[in-house]
Amino acid sequence: MRKLTLALGFAALMGGASLAQAAEVAVLDWRQALMETDEAQRQMSELRSEIEGPQQEAQTLGQELQALQQRLEQDGAVMSESERETLLQEGMEKEQRFMQLRQQIGEAQMRSEQAFLQEAEPKLEQAVDQIVERHNIEVLIDREGVIHTTLELTDVTDEVTQILNTLN
């Protein structure tokens, strides 16, 4: 909805005049610009290192849970009640640990992303200001917000990434 509103607002702003005559228009994929920075790559590498152990443990637990389930399906009918109960209890414990690990991994990813975005936001604003001034841009649109255009719009995403790399 926001994209459509942005596009409609942009069309109203232009008031039927030729875009090329009315304003210097450019597009920016700010997410891509941020994620391709050296800092983003460094933080993603740190996050991978941080969650590598829990991810491996979760993967191992997932395989063990599958094996337990297969064993119960294949041999459950011939197992004693206590054997079945022991396997079910083991499965529940493994599943709880699996869920804890998934939550731990998700929280680490969220913390990392929030910290990165909080740190990057003022730098992104600074980079955008530089690009707008450098190219005399009057209208800068999120690339995702462009529904249709027949104009050749300048994409400043890579240039914003380059500026962001110098601000780190």
PDB file of C-alpha atoms in Angstrom:
ATOM      1  CA  MET A   1       0.000   0.000   0.000  1.00  0.00           C
ATOM      2  CA  ARG A   2       2.836   2.382   0.895  1.00  0.00           C
ATOM      3  CA  LYS A   3       4.401   1.746  -2.518  1.00  0.00           C
ATOM      4  CA  LEU A   4       1.191   2.512  -4.354  1.00  0.00           C
ATOM      5  CA  THR A   5       0.670   5.671  -2.297  1.00  0.00           C
ATOM      6  CA  LEU A   6       4.243   6.744  -3.032  1.00  0.00           C
ATOM      7  CA  ALA A   7       3.790   6.132  -6.750  1.00  0.00           C
ATOM      8  CA  LEU A   8       0.441   7.934  -6.846  1.00  0.00           C
ATOM      9  CA  GLY A   9       1.829  10.826  -4.812  1.00  0.00           C
ATOM     10  CA  PHE A  10       4.736  11.055  -7.202  1.00  0.00           C
ATOM     11  CA  ALA A  11       2.388  11.130 -10.190  1.00  0.00           C
ATOM     12  CA  ALA A  12       0.325  13.874  -8.551  1.00  0.00           C
ATOM     13  CA  LEU A  13       3.497  15.818  -7.753  1.00  0.00           C
ATOM     14  CA  MET A  14       4.450  15.810 -11.393  1.00  0.00           C
ATOM     15  CA  GLY A  15       0.993  17.078 -12.336  1.00  0.00           C
ATOM     16  CA  GLY A  16       1.084  15.694 -15.835  1.00  0.00           C
ATOM     17  CA  ALA A  17       4.327  17.430 -16.777  1.00  0.00           C
ATOM     18  CA  SER A  18       7.097  15.469 -18.381  1.00  0.00           C
ATOM     19  CA  LEU A  19       9.220  13.902 -15.650  1.00  0.00           C
ATOM     20  CA  ALA A  20      12.384  14.649 -17.534  1.00  0.00           C
ATOM     21  CA  GLN A  21      11.494  18.350 -17.655  1.00  0.00           C
ATOM     22  CA  ALA A  22      10.005  18.579 -14.154  1.00  0.00           C
ATOM     23  CA  ALA A  23      12.698  17.061 -11.998  1.00  0.00           C
ATOM     24  CA  GLU A  24      15.880  15.029 -11.841  1.00  0.00           C
ATOM     25  CA  VAL A  25      14.521  11.677 -10.699  1.00  0.00           C
ATOM     26  CA  ALA A  26      16.576   8.778  -9.382  1.00  0.00           C
ATOM     27  CA  VAL A  27      15.931   5.465  -7.673  1.00  0.00           C
ATOM     28  CA  LEU A  28      17.655   3.848  -4.723  1.00  0.00           C
ATOM     29  CA  ASP A  29      17.427   0.371  -3.244  1.00  0.00           C
ATOM     30  CA  TRP A  30      18.520   1.373   0.248  1.00  0.00           C
ATOM     31  CA  ARG A  31      18.384  -2.213   1.554  1.00  0.00           C
ATOM     32  CA  GLN A  32      20.782  -3.399  -1.134  1.00  0.00           C
ATOM     33  CA  ALA A  33      23.011  -0.365  -0.597  1.00  0.00           C
ATOM     34  CA  LEU A  34      23.289  -1.186   3.112  1.00  0.00           C
ATOM     35  CA  MET A  35      23.668  -4.951   2.758  1.00  0.00           C
ATOM     36  CA  GLU A  36      26.487  -4.673   0.234  1.00  0.00           C
ATOM     37  CA  THR A  37      28.639  -2.487   2.475  1.00  0.00           C
ATOM     38  CA  ASP A  38      31.850  -3.802   3.960  1.00  0.00           C
ATOM     39  CA  GLU A  39      30.380  -3.267   7.448  1.00  0.00           C
ATOM     40  CA  ALA A  40      27.301  -5.372   6.670  1.00  0.00           C
ATOM     41  CA  GLN A  41      29.496  -8.161   5.307  1.00  0.00           C
ATOM     42  CA  ARG A  42      31.690  -8.012   8.422  1.00  0.00           C
ATOM     43  CA  GLN A  43      28.701  -8.144  10.755  1.00  0.00           C
ATOM     44  CA  MET A  44      27.136 -11.033   8.822  1.00  0.00           C
ATOM     45  CA  SER A  45      30.407 -12.918   9.128  1.00  0.00           C
ATOM     46  CA  GLU A  46      30.475 -12.262  12.875  1.00  0.00           C
ATOM     47  CA  LEU A  47      26.869 -13.434  13.189  1.00  0.00           C
ATOM     48  CA  ARG A  48      27.628 -16.624  11.249  1.00  0.00           C
ATOM     49  CA  SER A  49      30.501 -17.318  13.638  1.00  0.00           C
ATOM     50  CA  GLU A  50      28.303 -16.592  16.665  1.00  0.00           C
ATOM     51  CA  ILE A  51      25.487 -18.902  15.611  1.00  0.00           C
ATOM     52  CA  GLU A  52      27.562 -21.624  13.954  1.00  0.00           C
ATOM     53  CA  GLY A  53      27.660 -23.820  17.073  1.00  0.00           C
ATOM     54  CA  PRO A  54      23.938 -23.571  17.869  1.00  0.00           C
ATOM     55  CA  GLN A  55      23.062 -24.139  14.191  1.00  0.00           C
ATOM     56  CA  GLN A  56      25.150 -27.311  14.056  1.00  0.00           C
ATOM     57  CA  GLU A  57      23.611 -28.534  17.312  1.00  0.00           C
ATOM     58  CA  ALA A  58      20.111 -27.795  15.988  1.00  0.00           C
ATOM     59  CA  GLN A  59      20.868 -29.639  12.756  1.00  0.00           C
ATOM     60  CA  THR A  60      22.145 -32.658  14.688  1.00  0.00           C
ATOM     61  CA  LEU A  61      19.074 -32.613  16.940  1.00  0.00           C
ATOM     62  CA  GLY A  62      16.819 -32.421  13.886  1.00  0.00           C
ATOM     63  CA  GLN A  63      18.461 -35.524  12.432  1.00  0.00           C
ATOM     64  CA  GLU A  64      18.203 -37.331  15.776  1.00  0.00           C
ATOM     65  CA  LEU A  65      14.519 -36.426  16.033  1.00  0.00           C
ATOM     66  CA  GLN A  66      13.884 -37.812  12.551  1.00  0.00           C
ATOM     67  CA  ALA A  67      15.676 -41.033  13.471  1.00  0.00           C
ATOM     68  CA  LEU A  68      13.619 -41.349  16.674  1.00  0.00           C
ATOM     69  CA  GLN A  69      10.397 -40.774  14.767  1.00  0.00           C
ATOM     70  CA  GLN A  70      11.323 -43.381  12.158  1.00  0.00           C
ATOM     71  CA  ARG A  71      12.232 -45.861  14.868  1.00  0.00           C
ATOM     72  CA  LEU A  72       8.901 -45.309  16.629  1.00  0.00           C
ATOM     73  CA  GLU A  73       7.011 -45.730  13.358  1.00  0.00           C
ATOM     74  CA  GLN A  74       8.875 -48.892  12.380  1.00  0.00           C
ATOM     75  CA  ASP A  75       9.359 -50.622  15.730  1.00  0.00           C
ATOM     76  CA  GLY A  76       6.774 -48.928  17.948  1.00  0.00           C
ATOM     77  CA  ALA A  77       4.293 -51.772  17.691  1.00  0.00           C
ATOM     78  CA  VAL A  78       6.798 -54.363  18.929  1.00  0.00           C
ATOM     79  CA  MET A  79       8.384 -52.194  21.641  1.00  0.00           C
ATOM     80  CA  SER A  80       7.507 -52.519  25.254  1.00  0.00           C
ATOM     81  CA  GLU A  81       5.517 -49.698  26.801  1.00  0.00           C
ATOM     82  CA  SER A  82       8.553 -48.538  28.794  1.00  0.00           C
ATOM     83  CA  GLU A  83      10.769 -48.486  25.674  1.00  0.00           C
ATOM     84  CA  ARG A  84       8.174 -46.433  23.810  1.00  0.00           C
ATOM     85  CA  GLU A  85       7.827 -44.036  26.768  1.00  0.00           C
ATOM     86  CA  THR A  86      11.614 -43.674  27.013  1.00  0.00           C
ATOM     87  CA  LEU A  87      11.859 -42.836  23.299  1.00  0.00           C
ATOM     88  CA  LEU A  88       8.961 -40.407  23.514  1.00  0.00           C
ATOM     89  CA  GLN A  89      10.535 -38.675  26.522  1.00  0.00           C
ATOM     90  CA  GLU A  90      13.896 -38.483  24.742  1.00  0.00           C
ATOM     91  CA  GLY A  91      12.154 -37.052  21.688  1.00  0.00           C
ATOM     92  CA  MET A  92      10.370 -34.404  23.746  1.00  0.00           C
ATOM     93  CA  GLU A  93      13.625 -33.356  25.420  1.00  0.00           C
ATOM     94  CA  LYS A  94      15.399 -33.128  22.072  1.00  0.00           C
ATOM     95  CA  GLU A  95      12.510 -31.177  20.581  1.00  0.00           C
ATOM     96  CA  GLN A  96      12.557 -28.700  23.485  1.00  0.00           C
ATOM     97  CA  ARG A  97      16.293 -28.178  23.062  1.00  0.00           C
ATOM     98  CA  PHE A  98      15.811 -27.826  19.298  1.00  0.00           C
ATOM     99  CA  MET A  99      13.185 -25.117  19.843  1.00  0.00           C
ATOM    100  CA  GLN A 100      15.447 -23.307  22.340  1.00  0.00           C
ATOM    101  CA  LEU A 101      18.282 -23.301  19.824  1.00  0.00           C
ATOM    102  CA  ARG A 102      16.049 -21.975  17.047  1.00  0.00           C
ATOM    103  CA  GLN A 103      14.859 -19.195  19.343  1.00  0.00           C
ATOM    104  CA  GLN A 104      18.442 -18.395  20.385  1.00  0.00           C
ATOM    105  CA  ILE A 105      19.523 -18.210  16.736  1.00  0.00           C
ATOM    106  CA  GLY A 106      16.556 -16.022  15.790  1.00  0.00           C
ATOM    107  CA  GLU A 107      17.207 -13.636  18.682  1.00  0.00           C
ATOM    108  CA  ALA A 108      20.888 -13.354  17.753  1.00  0.00           C
ATOM    109  CA  GLN A 109      19.949 -12.559  14.159  1.00  0.00           C
ATOM    110  CA  MET A 110      17.416  -9.949  15.263  1.00  0.00           C
ATOM    111  CA  ARG A 111      19.869  -8.296  17.688  1.00  0.00           C
ATOM    112  CA  SER A 112      22.547  -8.163  15.023  1.00  0.00           C
ATOM    113  CA  GLU A 113      20.179  -6.710  12.434  1.00  0.00           C
ATOM    114  CA  GLN A 114      18.809  -4.080  14.817  1.00  0.00           C
ATOM    115  CA  ALA A 115      22.291  -3.022  15.936  1.00  0.00           C
ATOM    116  CA  PHE A 116      23.448  -2.753  12.336  1.00  0.00           C
ATOM    117  CA  LEU A 117      20.422  -0.731  11.215  1.00  0.00           C
ATOM    118  CA  GLN A 118      20.644   1.597  14.206  1.00  0.00           C
ATOM    119  CA  GLU A 119      24.292   2.293  13.446  1.00  0.00           C
ATOM    120  CA  ALA A 120      23.776   2.514   9.683  1.00  0.00           C
ATOM    121  CA  GLU A 121      20.726   4.785   9.548  1.00  0.00           C
ATOM    122  CA  PRO A 122      22.532   8.104  10.111  1.00  0.00           C
ATOM    123  CA  LYS A 123      25.250   7.063   7.668  1.00  0.00           C
ATOM    124  CA  LEU A 124      22.631   6.167   5.064  1.00  0.00           C
ATOM    125  CA  GLU A 125      21.026   9.582   5.486  1.00  0.00           C
ATOM    126  CA  GLN A 126      24.418  11.226   5.080  1.00  0.00           C
ATOM    127  CA  ALA A 127      25.188   9.187   1.941  1.00  0.00           C
ATOM    128  CA  VAL A 128      21.786   9.980   0.446  1.00  0.00           C
ATOM    129  CA  ASP A 129      22.302  13.679   1.132  1.00  0.00           C
ATOM    130  CA  GLN A 130      25.654  13.530  -0.682  1.00  0.00           C
ATOM    131  CA  ILE A 131      24.137  11.744  -3.683  1.00  0.00           C
ATOM    132  CA  VAL A 132      21.188  14.129  -3.887  1.00  0.00           C
ATOM    133  CA  GLU A 133      23.539  17.107  -3.837  1.00  0.00           C
ATOM    134  CA  ARG A 134      26.101  15.575  -6.214  1.00  0.00           C
ATOM    135  CA  HIS A 135      23.528  14.656  -8.868  1.00  0.00           C
ATOM    136  CA  ASN A 136      21.138  17.529  -8.202  1.00  0.00           C
ATOM    137  CA  ILE A 137      18.354  14.998  -7.562  1.00  0.00           C
ATOM    138  CA  GLU A 138      14.968  16.511  -6.888  1.00  0.00           C
ATOM    139  CA  VAL A 139      13.038  13.268  -6.432  1.00  0.00           C
ATOM    140  CA  LEU A 140      14.579  10.083  -5.014  1.00  0.00           C
ATOM    141  CA  ILE A 141      12.337   7.036  -5.054  1.00  0.00           C
ATOM    142  CA  ASP A 142      12.763   3.656  -3.402  1.00  0.00           C
ATOM    143  CA  ARG A 143      13.421   1.261  -6.297  1.00  0.00           C
ATOM    144  CA  GLU A 144      10.773  -1.070  -4.869  1.00  0.00           C
ATOM    145  CA  GLY A 145       8.219   1.755  -5.103  1.00  0.00           C
ATOM    146  CA  VAL A 146       8.419   2.142  -8.880  1.00  0.00           C
ATOM    147  CA  ILE A 147       5.449   0.372 -10.369  1.00  0.00           C
ATOM    148  CA  HIS A 148       5.990   1.448 -13.965  1.00  0.00           C
ATOM    149  CA  THR A 149       8.064   3.964 -15.849  1.00  0.00           C
ATOM    150  CA  THR A 150       9.094   4.451 -19.424  1.00  0.00           C
ATOM    151  CA  LEU A 151      11.874   6.783 -18.339  1.00  0.00           C
ATOM    152  CA  GLU A 152      15.460   5.774 -17.863  1.00  0.00           C
ATOM    153  CA  LEU A 153      15.848   6.521 -14.139  1.00  0.00           C
ATOM    154  CA  THR A 154      19.278   6.918 -12.619  1.00  0.00           C
ATOM    155  CA  ASP A 155      19.935   4.171 -10.044  1.00  0.00           C
ATOM    156  CA  VAL A 156      22.237   5.505  -7.318  1.00  0.00           C
ATOM    157  CA  THR A 157      22.314   2.320  -5.195  1.00  0.00           C
ATOM    158  CA  ASP A 158      25.925   1.347  -5.954  1.00  0.00           C
ATOM    159  CA  GLU A 159      27.123   4.891  -5.419  1.00  0.00           C
ATOM    160  CA  VAL A 160      25.381   5.041  -2.015  1.00  0.00           C
ATOM    161  CA  THR A 161      27.104   1.771  -1.078  1.00  0.00           C
ATOM    162  CA  GLN A 162      30.483   3.241  -2.054  1.00  0.00           C
ATOM    163  CA  ILE A 163      29.863   6.315   0.073  1.00  0.00           C
ATOM    164  CA  LEU A 164      28.718   4.171   3.006  1.00  0.00           C
ATOM    165  CA  ASN A 165      31.960   2.193   2.799  1.00  0.00           C
ATOM    166  CA  THR A 166      33.922   5.417   3.189  1.00  0.00           C
ATOM    167  CA  LEU A 167      31.860   6.447   6.241  1.00  0.00           C
ATOM    168  CA  ASN A 168      32.656   3.312   8.260  1.00  0.00           C
TER     169      ASN A 168
END
